[in-house]
mmCIF file with all atom_site columns, C-alpha atoms in Angstrom:
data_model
loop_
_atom_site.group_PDB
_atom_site.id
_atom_site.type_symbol
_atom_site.label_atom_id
_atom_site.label_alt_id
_atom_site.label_comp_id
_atom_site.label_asym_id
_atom_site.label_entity_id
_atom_site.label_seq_id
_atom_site.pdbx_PDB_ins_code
_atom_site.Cartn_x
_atom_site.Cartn_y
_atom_site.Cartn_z
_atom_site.occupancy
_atom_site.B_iso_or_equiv
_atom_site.pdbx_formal_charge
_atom_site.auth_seq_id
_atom_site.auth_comp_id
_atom_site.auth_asym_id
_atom_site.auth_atom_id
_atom_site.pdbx_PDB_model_num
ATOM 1   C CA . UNK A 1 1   ? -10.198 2.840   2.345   1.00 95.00 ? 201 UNK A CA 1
ATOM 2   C CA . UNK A 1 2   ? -8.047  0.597   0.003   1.00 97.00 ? 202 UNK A CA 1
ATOM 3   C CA . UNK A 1 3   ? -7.524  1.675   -3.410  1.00 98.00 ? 203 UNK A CA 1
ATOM 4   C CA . UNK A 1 4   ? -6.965  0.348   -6.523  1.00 98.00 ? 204 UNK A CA 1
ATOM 5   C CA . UNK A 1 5   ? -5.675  2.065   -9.885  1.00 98.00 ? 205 UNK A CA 1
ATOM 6   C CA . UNK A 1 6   ? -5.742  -0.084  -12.702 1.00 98.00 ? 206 UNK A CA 1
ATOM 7   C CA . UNK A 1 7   ? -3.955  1.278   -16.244 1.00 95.00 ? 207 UNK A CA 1
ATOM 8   C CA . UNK A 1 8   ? -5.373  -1.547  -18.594 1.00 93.00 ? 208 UNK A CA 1
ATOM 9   C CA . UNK A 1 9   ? -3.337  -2.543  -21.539 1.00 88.00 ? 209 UNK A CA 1
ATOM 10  C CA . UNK A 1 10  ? -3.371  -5.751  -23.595 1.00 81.00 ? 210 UNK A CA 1
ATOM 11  C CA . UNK A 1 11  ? 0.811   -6.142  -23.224 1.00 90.00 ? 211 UNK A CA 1
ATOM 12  C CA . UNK A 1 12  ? 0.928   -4.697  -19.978 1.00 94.00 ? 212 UNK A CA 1
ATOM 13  C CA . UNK A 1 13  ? -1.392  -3.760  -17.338 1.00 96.00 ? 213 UNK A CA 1
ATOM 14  C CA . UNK A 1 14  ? -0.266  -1.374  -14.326 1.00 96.00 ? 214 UNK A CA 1
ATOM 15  C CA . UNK A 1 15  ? -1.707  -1.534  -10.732 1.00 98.00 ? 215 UNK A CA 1
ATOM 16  C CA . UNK A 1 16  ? -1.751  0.406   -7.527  1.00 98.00 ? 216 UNK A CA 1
ATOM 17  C CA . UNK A 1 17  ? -2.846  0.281   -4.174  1.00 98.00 ? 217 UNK A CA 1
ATOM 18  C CA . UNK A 1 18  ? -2.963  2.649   -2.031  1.00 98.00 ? 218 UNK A CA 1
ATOM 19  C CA . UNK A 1 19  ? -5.147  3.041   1.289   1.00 97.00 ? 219 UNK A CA 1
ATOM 20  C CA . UNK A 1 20  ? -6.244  6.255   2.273   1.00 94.00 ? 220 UNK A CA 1
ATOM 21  C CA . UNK A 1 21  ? -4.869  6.598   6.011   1.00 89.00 ? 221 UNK A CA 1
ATOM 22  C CA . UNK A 1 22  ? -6.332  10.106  7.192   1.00 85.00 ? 222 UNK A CA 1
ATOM 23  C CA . UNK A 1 23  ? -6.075  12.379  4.486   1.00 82.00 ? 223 UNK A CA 1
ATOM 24  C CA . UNK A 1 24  ? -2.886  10.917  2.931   1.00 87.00 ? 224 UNK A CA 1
ATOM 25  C CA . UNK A 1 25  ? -2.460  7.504   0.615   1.00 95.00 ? 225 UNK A CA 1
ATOM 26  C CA . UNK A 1 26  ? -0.333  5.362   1.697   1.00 96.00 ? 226 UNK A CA 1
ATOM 27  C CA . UNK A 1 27  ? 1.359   2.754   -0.095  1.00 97.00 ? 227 UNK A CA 1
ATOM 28  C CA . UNK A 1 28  ? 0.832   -0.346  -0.592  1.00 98.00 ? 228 UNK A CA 1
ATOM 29  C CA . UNK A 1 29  ? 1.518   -2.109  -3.440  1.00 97.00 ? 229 UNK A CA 1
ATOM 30  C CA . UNK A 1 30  ? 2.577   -1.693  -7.496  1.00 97.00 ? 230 UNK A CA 1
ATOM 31  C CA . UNK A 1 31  ? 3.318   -3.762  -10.146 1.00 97.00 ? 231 UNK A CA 1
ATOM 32  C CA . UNK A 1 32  ? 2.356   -4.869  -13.865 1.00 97.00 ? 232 UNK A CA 1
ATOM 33  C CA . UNK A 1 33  ? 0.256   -7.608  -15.272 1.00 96.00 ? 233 UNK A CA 1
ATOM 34  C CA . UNK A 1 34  ? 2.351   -8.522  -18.198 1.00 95.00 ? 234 UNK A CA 1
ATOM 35  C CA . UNK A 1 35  ? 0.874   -11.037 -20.816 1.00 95.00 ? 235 UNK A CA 1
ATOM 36  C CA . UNK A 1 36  ? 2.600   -12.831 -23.698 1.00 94.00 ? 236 UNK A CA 1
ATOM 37  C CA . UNK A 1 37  ? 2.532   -12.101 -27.083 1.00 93.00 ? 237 UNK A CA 1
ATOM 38  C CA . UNK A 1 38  ? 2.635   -15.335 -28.410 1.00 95.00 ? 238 UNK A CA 1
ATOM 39  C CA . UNK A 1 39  ? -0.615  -15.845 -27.386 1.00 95.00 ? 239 UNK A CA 1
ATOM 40  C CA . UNK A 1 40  ? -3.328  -14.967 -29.338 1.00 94.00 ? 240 UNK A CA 1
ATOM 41  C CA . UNK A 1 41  ? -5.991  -11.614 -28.015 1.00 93.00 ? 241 UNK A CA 1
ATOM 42  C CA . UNK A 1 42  ? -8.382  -13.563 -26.256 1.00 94.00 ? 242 UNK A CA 1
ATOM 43  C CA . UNK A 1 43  ? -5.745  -15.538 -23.886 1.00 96.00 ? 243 UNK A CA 1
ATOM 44  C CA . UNK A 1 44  ? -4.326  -12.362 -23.530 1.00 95.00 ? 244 UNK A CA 1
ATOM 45  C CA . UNK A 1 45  ? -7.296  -10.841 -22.060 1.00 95.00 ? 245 UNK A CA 1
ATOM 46  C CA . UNK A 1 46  ? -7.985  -14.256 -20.504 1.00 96.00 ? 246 UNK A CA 1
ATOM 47  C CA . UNK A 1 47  ? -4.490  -14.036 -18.345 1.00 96.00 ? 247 UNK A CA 1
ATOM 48  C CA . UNK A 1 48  ? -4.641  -10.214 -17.577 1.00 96.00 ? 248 UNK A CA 1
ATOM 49  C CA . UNK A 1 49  ? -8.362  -11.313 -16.038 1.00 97.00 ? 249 UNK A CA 1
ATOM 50  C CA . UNK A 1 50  ? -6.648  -14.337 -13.891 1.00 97.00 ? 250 UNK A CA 1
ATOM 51  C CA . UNK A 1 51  ? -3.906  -12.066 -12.579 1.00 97.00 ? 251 UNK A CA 1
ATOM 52  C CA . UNK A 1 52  ? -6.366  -9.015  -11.805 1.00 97.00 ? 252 UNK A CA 1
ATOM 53  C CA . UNK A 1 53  ? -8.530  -11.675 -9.781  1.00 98.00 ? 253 UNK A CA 1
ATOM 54  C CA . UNK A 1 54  ? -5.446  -12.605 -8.176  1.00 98.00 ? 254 UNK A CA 1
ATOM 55  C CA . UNK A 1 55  ? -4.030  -9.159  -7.023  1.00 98.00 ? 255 UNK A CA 1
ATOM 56  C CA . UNK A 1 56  ? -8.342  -8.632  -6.466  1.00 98.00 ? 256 UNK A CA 1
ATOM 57  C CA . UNK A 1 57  ? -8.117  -11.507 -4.035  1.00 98.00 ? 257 UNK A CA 1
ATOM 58  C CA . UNK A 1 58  ? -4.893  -10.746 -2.302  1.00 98.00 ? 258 UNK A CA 1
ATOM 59  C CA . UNK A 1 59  ? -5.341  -7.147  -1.571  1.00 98.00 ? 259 UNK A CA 1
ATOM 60  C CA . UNK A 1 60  ? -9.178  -6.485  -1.233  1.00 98.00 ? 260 UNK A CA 1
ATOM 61  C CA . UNK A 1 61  ? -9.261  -3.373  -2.847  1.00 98.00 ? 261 UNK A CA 1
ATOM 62  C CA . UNK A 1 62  ? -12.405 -1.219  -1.665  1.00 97.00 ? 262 UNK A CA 1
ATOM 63  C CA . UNK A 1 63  ? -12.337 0.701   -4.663  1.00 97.00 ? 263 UNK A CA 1
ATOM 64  C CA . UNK A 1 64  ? -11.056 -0.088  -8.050  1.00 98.00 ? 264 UNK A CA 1
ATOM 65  C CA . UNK A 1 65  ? -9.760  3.445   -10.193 1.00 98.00 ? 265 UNK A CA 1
ATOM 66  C CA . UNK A 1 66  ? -9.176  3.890   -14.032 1.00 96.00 ? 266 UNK A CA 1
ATOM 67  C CA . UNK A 1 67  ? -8.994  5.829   -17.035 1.00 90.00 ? 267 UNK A CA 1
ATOM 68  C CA . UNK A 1 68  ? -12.154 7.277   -18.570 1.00 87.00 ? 268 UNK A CA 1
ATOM 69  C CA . UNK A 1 69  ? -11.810 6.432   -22.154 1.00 76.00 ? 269 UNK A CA 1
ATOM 70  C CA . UNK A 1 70  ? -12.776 9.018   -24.771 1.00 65.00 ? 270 UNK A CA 1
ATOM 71  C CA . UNK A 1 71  ? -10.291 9.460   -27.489 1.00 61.00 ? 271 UNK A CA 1
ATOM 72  C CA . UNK A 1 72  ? -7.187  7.546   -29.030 1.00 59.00 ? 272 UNK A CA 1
ATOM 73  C CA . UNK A 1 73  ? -5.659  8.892   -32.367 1.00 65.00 ? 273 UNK A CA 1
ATOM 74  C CA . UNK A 1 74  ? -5.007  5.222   -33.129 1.00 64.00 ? 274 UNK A CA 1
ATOM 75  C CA . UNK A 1 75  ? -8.605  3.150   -33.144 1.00 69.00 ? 275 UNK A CA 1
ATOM 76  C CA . UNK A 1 76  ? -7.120  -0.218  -33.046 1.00 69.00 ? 276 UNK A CA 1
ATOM 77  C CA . UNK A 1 77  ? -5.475  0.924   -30.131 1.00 74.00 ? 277 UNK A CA 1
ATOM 78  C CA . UNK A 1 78  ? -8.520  2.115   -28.470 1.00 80.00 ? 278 UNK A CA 1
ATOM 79  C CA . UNK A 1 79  ? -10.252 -0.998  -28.956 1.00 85.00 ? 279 UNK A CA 1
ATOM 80  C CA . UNK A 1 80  ? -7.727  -2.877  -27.766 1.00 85.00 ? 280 UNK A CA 1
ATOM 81  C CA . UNK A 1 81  ? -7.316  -0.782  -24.507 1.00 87.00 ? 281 UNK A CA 1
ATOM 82  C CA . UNK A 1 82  ? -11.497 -0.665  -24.130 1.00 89.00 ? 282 UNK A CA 1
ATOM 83  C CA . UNK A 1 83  ? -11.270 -4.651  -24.499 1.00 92.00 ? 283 UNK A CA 1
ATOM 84  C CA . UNK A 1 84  ? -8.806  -4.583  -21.551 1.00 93.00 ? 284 UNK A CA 1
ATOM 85  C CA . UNK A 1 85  ? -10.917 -2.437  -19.514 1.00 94.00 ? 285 UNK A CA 1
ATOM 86  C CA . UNK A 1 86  ? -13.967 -4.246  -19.995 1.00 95.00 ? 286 UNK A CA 1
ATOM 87  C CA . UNK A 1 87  ? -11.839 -7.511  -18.741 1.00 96.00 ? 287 UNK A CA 1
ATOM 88  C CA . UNK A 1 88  ? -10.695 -5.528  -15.634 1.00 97.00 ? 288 UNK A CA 1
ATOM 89  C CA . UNK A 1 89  ? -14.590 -4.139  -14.940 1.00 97.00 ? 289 UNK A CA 1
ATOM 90  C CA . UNK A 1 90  ? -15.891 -7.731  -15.309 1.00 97.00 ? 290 UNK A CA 1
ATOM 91  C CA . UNK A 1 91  ? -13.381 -8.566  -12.744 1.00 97.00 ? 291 UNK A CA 1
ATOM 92  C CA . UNK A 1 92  ? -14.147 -5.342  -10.096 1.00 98.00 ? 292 UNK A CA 1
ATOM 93  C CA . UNK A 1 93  ? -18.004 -6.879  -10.751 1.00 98.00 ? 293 UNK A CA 1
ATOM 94  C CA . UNK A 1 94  ? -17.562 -10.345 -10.222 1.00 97.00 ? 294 UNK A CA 1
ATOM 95  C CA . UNK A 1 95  ? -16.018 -9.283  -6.753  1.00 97.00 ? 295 UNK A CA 1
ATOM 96  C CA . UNK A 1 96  ? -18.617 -6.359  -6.307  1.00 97.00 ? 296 UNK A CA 1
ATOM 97  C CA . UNK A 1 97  ? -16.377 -3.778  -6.310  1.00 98.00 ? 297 UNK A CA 1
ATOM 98  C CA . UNK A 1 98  ? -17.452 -0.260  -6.827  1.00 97.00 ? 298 UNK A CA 1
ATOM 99  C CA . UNK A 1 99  ? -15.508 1.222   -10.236 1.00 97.00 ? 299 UNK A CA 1
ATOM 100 C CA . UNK A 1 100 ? -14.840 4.793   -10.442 1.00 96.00 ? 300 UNK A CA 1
ATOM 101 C CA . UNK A 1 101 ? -12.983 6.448   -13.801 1.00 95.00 ? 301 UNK A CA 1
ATOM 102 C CA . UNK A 1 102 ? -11.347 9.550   -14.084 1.00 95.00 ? 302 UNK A CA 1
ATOM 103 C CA . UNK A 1 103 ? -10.012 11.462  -17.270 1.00 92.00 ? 303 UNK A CA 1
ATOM 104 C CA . UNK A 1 104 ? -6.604  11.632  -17.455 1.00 91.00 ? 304 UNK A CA 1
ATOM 105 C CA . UNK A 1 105 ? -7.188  15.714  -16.746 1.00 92.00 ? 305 UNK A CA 1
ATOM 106 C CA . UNK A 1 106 ? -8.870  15.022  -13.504 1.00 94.00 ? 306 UNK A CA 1
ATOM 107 C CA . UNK A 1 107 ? -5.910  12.891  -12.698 1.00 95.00 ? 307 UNK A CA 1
ATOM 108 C CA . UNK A 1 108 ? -2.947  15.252  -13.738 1.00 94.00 ? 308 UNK A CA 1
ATOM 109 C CA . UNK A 1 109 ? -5.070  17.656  -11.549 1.00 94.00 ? 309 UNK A CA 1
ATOM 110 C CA . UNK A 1 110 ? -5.515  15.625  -8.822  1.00 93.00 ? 310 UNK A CA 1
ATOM 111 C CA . UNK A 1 111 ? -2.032  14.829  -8.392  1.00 94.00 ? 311 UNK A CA 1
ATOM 112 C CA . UNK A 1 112 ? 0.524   17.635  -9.647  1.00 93.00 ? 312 UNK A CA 1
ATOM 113 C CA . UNK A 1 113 ? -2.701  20.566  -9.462  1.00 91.00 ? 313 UNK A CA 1
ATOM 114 C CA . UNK A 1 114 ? -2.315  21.148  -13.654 1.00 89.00 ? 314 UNK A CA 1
ATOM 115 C CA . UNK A 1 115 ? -4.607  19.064  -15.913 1.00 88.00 ? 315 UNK A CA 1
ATOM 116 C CA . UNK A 1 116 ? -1.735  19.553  -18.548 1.00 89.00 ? 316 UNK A CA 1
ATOM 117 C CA . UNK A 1 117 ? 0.839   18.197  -16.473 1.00 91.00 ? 317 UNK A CA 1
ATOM 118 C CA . UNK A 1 118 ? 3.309   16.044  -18.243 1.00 92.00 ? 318 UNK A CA 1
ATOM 119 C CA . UNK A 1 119 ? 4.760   12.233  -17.600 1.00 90.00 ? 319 UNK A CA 1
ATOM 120 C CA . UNK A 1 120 ? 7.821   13.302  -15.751 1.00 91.00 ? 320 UNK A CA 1
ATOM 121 C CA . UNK A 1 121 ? 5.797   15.932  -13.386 1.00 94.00 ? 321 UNK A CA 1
ATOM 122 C CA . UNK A 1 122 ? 2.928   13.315  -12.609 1.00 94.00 ? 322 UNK A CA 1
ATOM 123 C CA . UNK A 1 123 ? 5.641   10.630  -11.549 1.00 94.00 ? 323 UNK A CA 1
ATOM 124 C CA . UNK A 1 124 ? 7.583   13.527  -9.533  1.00 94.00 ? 324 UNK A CA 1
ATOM 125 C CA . UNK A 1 125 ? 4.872   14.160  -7.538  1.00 95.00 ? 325 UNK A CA 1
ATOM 126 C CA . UNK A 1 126 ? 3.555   10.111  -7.293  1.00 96.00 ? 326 UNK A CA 1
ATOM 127 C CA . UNK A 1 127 ? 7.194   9.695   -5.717  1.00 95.00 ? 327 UNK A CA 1
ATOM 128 C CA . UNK A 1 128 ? 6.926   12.803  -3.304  1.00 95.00 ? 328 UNK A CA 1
ATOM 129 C CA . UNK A 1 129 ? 3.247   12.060  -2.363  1.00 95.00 ? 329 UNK A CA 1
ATOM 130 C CA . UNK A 1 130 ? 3.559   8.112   -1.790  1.00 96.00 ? 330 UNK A CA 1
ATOM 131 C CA . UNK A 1 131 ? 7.516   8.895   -0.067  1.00 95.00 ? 331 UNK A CA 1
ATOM 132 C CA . UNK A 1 132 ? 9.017   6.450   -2.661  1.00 95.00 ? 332 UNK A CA 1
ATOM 133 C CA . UNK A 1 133 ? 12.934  6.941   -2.731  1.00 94.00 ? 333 UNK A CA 1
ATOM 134 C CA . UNK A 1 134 ? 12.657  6.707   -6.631  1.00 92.00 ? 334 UNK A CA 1
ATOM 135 C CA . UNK A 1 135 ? 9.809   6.953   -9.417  1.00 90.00 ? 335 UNK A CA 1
ATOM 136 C CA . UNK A 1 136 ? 7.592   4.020   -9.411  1.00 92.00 ? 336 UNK A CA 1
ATOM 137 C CA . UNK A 1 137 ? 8.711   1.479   -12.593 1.00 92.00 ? 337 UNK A CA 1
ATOM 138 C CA . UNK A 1 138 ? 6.837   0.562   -15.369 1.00 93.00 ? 338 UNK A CA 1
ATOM 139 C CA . UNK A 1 139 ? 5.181   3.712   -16.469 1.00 92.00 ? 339 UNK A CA 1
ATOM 140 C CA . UNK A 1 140 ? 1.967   1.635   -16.618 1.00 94.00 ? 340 UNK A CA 1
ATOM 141 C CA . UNK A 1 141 ? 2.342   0.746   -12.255 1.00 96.00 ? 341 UNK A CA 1
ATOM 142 C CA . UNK A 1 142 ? 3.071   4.780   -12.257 1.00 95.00 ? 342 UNK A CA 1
ATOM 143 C CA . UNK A 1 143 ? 0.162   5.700   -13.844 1.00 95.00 ? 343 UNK A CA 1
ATOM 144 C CA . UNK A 1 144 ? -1.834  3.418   -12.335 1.00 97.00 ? 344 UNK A CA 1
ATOM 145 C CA . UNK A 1 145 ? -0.880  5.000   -8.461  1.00 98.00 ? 345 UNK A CA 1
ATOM 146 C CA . UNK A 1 146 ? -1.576  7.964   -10.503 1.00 97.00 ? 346 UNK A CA 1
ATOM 147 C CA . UNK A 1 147 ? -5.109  7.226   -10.818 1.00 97.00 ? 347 UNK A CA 1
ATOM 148 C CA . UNK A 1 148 ? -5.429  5.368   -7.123  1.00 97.00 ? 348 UNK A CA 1
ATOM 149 C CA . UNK A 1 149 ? -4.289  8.914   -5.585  1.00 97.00 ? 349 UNK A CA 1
ATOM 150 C CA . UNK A 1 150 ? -6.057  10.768  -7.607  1.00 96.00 ? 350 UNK A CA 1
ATOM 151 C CA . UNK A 1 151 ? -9.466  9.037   -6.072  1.00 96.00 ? 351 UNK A CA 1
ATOM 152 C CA . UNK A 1 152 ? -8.031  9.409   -2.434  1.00 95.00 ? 352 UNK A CA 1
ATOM 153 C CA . UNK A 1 153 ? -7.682  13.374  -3.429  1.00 90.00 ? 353 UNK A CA 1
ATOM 154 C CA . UNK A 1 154 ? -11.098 13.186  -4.876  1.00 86.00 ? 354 UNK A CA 1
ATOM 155 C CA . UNK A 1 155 ? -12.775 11.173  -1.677  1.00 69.00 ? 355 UNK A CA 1
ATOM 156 C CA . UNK A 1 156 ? -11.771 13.894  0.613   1.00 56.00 ? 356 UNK A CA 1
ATOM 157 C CA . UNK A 1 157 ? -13.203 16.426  -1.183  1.00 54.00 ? 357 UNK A CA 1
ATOM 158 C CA . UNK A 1 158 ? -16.604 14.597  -1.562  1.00 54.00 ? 358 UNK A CA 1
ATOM 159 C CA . UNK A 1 159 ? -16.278 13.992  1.716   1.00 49.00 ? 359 UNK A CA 1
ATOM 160 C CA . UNK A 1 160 ? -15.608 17.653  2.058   1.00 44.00 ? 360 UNK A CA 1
ATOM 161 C CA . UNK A 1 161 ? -18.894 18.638  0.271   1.00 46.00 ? 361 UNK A CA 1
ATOM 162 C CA . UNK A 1 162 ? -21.463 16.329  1.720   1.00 43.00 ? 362 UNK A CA 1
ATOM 163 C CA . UNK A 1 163 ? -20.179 17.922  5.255   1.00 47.00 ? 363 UNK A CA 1
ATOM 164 C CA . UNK A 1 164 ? -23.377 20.177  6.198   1.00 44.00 ? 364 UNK A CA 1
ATOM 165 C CA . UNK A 1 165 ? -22.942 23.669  8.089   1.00 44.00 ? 365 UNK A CA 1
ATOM 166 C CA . UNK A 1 166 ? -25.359 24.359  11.057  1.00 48.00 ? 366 UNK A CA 1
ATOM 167 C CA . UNK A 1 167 ? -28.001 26.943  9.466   1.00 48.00 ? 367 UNK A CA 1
ATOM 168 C CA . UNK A 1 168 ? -28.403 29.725  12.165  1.00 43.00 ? 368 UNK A CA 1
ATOM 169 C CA . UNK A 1 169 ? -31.984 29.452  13.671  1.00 46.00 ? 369 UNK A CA 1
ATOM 170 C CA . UNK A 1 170 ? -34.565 32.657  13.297  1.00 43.00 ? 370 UNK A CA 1
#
């Protein structure tokens, strides 16, 4: 299964792949979908759509990952971030790709096993997990193969629970 963890933003938008080889992900990809702020918020969201089609296209993602949204202390912010996501759905739909969101506490759990983990501990473990000689760069790619291992942790554990136990016969 190929996975991909998208961390929408309107500046900068981080992606991951990852395929799920057995029960470990496996790298395959990161970056950032950077955008220009000379341009005004709907060519913004116009290029962050043309590049997500393009990574879409090049990697055929099974899966596409991201952030539940529920609260931001700054609303302009969160509109601005649920504008982005909306962009990136459109794009998983045009495609027909399945989207799956996590909250960030599912993810922290997923990956360093504490929903409070911080930044630094969630990148540790991204860098141990995917074998990377370094932590991935920008935070927004990091998070992103945050999000894209958190669904390969959460797949095997579905996978885990829909596995039925013979019933012993009377």
């Amino acid at each position: 299964m190929r996975i991909l963890g998208i961390d929408p933003g309107t500046a900068t938008t981080g992606y991951g792949v990852v395929d799920k080889i057995g029960s470990s992900p496996v790298l395959v990809d990161y970056g950032a979908i950077k955008t220009s702020p000379r341009r005004t918020s709907p060519e913004r969201l116009l290029d962050a759509y043309n590049q997500v089609i393009e990574i879409i296209d090049r990697l055929k993602p099974d899966v596409i990952v991201m952030e539940r949204l529920f609260f931001a202390k700054n609303q302009t912010t969160i509109i601005a971030v649920g504008k982005a996501c909306g962009v990136m759905q459109f794009a998983a739909a045009q495609r027909g790709i399945p989207v799956v969101e996590y909250t960030p506490m599912e993810v922290k759990q997923a990956v360093v096993g504490y929903g409070g983990a911080e930044k630094r501990q969630i990148q540790y473990m991204i860098q141990r997990i995917l074998k990377l000689s370094r932590a991935p760069k920008p935070d927004d790619a990091a998070d992103a193969l945050a999000l894209a291992i958190c669904h390969a942790h959460a797949e095997k554990l579905r996978s885990l629970e829909h596995q039925t136990t013979p019933t012993s016969s009377e």
